[in-house]
GROMACS .gro file of C-alpha atoms in nm:
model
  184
    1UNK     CA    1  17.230 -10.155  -0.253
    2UNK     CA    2  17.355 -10.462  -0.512
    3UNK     CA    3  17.522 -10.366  -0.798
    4UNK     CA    4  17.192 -10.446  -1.061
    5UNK     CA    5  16.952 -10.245  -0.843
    6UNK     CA    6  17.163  -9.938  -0.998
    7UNK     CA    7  17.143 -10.001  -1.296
    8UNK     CA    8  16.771 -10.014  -1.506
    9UNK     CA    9  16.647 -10.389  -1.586
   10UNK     CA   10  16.742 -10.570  -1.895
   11UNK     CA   11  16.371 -10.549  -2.038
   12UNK     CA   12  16.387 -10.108  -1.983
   13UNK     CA   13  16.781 -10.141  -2.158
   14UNK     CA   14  16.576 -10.337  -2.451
   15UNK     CA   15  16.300 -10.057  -2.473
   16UNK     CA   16  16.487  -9.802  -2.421
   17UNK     CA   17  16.773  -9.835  -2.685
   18UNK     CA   18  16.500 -10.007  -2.928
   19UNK     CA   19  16.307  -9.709  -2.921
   20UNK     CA   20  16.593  -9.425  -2.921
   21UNK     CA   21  16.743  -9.616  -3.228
   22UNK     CA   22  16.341  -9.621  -3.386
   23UNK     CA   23  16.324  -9.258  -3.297
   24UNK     CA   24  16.634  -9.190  -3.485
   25UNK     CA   25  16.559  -9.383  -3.788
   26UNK     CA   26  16.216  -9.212  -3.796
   27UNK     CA   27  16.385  -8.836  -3.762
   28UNK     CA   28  16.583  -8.916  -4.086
   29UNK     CA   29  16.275  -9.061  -4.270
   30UNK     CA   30  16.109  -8.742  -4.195
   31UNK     CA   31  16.400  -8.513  -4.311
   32UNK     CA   32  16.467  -8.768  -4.594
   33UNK     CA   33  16.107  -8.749  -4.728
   34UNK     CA   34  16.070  -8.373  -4.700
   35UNK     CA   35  16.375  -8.340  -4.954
   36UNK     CA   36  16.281  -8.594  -5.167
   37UNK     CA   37  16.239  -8.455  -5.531
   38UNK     CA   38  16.031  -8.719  -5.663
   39UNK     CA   39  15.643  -8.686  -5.503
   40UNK     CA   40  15.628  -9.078  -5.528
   41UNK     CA   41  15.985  -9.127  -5.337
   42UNK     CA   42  15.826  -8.841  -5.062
   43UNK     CA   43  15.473  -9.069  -5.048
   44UNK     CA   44  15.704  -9.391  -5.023
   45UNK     CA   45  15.925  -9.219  -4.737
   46UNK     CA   46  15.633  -9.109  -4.589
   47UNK     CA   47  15.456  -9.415  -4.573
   48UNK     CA   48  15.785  -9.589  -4.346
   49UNK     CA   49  15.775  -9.271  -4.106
   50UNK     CA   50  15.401  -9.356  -4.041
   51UNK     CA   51  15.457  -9.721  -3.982
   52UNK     CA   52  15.772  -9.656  -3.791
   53UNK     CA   53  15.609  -9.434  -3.572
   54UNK     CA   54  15.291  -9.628  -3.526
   55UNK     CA   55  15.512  -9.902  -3.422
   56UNK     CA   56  15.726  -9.635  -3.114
   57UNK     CA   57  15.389  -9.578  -2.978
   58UNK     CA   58  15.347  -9.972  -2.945
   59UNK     CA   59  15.679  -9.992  -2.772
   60UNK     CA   60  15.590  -9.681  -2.582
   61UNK     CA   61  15.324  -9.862  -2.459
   62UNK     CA   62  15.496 -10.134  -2.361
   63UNK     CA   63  15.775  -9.962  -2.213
   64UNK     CA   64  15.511  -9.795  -2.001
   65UNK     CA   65  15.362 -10.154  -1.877
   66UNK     CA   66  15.776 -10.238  -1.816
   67UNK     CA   67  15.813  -9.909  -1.643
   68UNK     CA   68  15.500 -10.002  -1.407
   69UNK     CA   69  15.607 -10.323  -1.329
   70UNK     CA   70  15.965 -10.346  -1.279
   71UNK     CA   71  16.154 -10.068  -1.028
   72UNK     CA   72  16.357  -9.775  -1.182
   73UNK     CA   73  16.689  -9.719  -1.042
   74UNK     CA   74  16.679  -9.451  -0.768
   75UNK     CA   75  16.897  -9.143  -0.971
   76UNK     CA   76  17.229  -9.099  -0.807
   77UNK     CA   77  17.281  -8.900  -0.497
   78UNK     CA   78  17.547  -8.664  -0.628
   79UNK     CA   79  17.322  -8.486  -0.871
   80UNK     CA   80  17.212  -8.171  -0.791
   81UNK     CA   81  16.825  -8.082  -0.739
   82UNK     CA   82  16.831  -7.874  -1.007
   83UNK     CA   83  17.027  -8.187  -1.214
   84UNK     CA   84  16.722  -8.400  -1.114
   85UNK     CA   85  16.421  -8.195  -1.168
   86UNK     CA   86  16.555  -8.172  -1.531
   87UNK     CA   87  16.611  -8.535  -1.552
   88UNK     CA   88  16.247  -8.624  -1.476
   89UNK     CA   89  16.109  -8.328  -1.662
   90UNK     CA   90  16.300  -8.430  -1.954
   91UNK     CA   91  16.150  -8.806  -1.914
   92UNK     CA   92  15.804  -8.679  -1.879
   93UNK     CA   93  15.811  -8.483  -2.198
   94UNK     CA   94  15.993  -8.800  -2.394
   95UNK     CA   95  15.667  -8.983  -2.281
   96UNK     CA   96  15.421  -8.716  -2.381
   97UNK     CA   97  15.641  -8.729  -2.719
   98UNK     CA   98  15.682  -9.078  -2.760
   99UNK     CA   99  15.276  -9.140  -2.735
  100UNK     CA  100  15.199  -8.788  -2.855
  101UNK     CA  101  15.379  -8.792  -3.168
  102UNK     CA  102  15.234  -9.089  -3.321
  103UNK     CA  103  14.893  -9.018  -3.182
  104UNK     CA  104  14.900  -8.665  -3.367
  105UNK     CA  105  15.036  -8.833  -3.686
  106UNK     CA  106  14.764  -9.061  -3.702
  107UNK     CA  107  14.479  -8.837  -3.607
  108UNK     CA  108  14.662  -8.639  -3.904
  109UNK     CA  109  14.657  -8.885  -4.121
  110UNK     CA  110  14.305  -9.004  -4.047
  111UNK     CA  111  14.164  -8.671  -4.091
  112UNK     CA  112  14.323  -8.695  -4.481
  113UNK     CA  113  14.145  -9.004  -4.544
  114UNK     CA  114  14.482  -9.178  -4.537
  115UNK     CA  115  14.527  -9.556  -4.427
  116UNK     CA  116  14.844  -9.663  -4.255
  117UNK     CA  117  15.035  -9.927  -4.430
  118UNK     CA  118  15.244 -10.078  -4.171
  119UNK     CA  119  15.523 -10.191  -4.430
  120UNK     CA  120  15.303 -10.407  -4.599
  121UNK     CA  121  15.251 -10.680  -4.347
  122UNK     CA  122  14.870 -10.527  -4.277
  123UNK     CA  123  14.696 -10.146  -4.324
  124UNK     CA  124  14.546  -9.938  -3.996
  125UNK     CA  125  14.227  -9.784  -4.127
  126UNK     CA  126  14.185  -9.401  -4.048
  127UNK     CA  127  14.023  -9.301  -3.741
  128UNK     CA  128  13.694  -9.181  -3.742
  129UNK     CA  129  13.761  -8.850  -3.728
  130UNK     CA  130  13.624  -8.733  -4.083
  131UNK     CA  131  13.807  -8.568  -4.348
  132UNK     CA  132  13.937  -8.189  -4.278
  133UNK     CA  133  14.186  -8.079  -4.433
  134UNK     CA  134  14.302  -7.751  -4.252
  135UNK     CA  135  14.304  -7.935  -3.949
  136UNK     CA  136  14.530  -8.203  -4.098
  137UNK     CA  137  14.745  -7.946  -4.182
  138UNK     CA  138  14.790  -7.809  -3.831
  139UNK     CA  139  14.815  -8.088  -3.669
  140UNK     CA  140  15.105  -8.233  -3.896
  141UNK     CA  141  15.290  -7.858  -3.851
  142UNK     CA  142  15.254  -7.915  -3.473
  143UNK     CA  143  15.420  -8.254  -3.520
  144UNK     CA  144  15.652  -8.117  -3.712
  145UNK     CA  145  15.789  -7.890  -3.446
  146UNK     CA  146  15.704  -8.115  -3.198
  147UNK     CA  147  15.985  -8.341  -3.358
  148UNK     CA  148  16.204  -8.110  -3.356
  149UNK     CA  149  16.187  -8.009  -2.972
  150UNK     CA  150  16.191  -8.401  -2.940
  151UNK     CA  151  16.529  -8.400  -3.112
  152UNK     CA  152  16.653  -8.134  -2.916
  153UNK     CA  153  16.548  -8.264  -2.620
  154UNK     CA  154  16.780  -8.591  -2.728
  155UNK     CA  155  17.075  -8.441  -2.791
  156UNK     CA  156  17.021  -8.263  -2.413
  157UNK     CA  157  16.984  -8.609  -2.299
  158UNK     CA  158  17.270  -8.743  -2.427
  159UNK     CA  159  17.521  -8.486  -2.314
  160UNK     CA  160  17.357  -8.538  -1.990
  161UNK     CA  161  17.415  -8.849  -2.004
  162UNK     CA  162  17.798  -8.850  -2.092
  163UNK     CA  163  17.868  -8.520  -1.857
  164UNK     CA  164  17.744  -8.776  -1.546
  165UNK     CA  165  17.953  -9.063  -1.710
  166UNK     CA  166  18.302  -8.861  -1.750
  167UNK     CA  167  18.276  -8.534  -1.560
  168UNK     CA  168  18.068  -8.635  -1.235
  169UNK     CA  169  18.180  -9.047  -1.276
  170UNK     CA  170  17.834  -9.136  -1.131
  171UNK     CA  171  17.764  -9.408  -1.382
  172UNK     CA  172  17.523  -9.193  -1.614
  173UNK     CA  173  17.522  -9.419  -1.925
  174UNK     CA  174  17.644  -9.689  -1.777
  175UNK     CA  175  17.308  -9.757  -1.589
  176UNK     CA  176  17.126  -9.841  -1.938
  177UNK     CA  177  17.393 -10.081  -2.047
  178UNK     CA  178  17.473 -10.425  -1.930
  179UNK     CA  179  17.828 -10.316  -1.884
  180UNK     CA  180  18.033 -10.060  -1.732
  181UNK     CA  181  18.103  -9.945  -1.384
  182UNK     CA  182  17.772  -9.800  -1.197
  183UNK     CA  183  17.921  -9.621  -0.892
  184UNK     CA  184  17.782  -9.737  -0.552
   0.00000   0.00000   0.00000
């Protein structure tokens, strides 16, 4: 096996650290808006979180297309099975989150007769979903939570991620960087 074919392809490094660092941002404009004070520094938060996460779902999408088109690394051999059914579990559910997310925040928004202003540059009408209230309101407390298992779910990820890099030595970060030793 060559020493590339272990590690993912420069376009999945892009999406991938793109998107983690996008999440991330987005977490903090979440938390950062729901302590604002000030109702208009809360709407202006707000309104970044919305574009922000409109704009993961785009690179979602794309990472998907990537994903199709270009082979994944096989994982390596010395995990357990118990090690690798997590690992793809874990991936699943970051897609369903990734597309999810943004899909519920917009069907959220859409059913409170909101636009989405994606930072100025152009707006995203509401779906037509009608206006309703209540359901707005559930549907933004489910993505509320469902952030939260998202960031959960991250931080499991990333001690993964270092436990396979300095405990097992089997590359684990190292295959989503250009750099690094990737075990044969």
């Amino acid at each position: 096996m060559s020493h590339t074919a272990r590690r993912y392809s420069a376009g999945a490094m892009i999406f991938h650290w793109v998107i983690a660092i996008a999440v991330i941002v987005n977490w903090r404009l979440a938390e950062n808006a729901e302590h604002a004070e000030a109702m208009e520094d809360k709407i202006a938060i707000f309104a970044n979180h919305k574009a922000l996460g409109i704009l993961i779902l785009v690179l979602t999408l794309g990472r998907l297309a990537w994903r199709w088109t270009h082979p994944v690394p096989p994982l390596p051999s010395n995990l357990a099975q118990w090690e690798a059914t997590l690992a793809r579990t874990v991936h699943v559910i970051f897609y369903v989150l990734l597309i999810g997310l943004p899909l519920g925040g917009w069907i959220a928004n859409s059913l409170s007769g909101r636009e989405v202003d994606m930072f100025g540059l152009f707006v995203i009408p509401p779906l037509p979903v009608g206006e309703n209230a209540e359901a707005a309101k559930t549907i933004f407390g489910l993505h509320a939570t469902g952030g939260s298992v998202f960031i959960y779910l991250i931080a499991l990820h990333i001690l993964g991620a270092l436990k396979h890099t300095f405990f097992d030595r089997n590359g684990g970060i190292f295959r989503m960087l250009p750099f690094g030793k990737v075990p044969g």
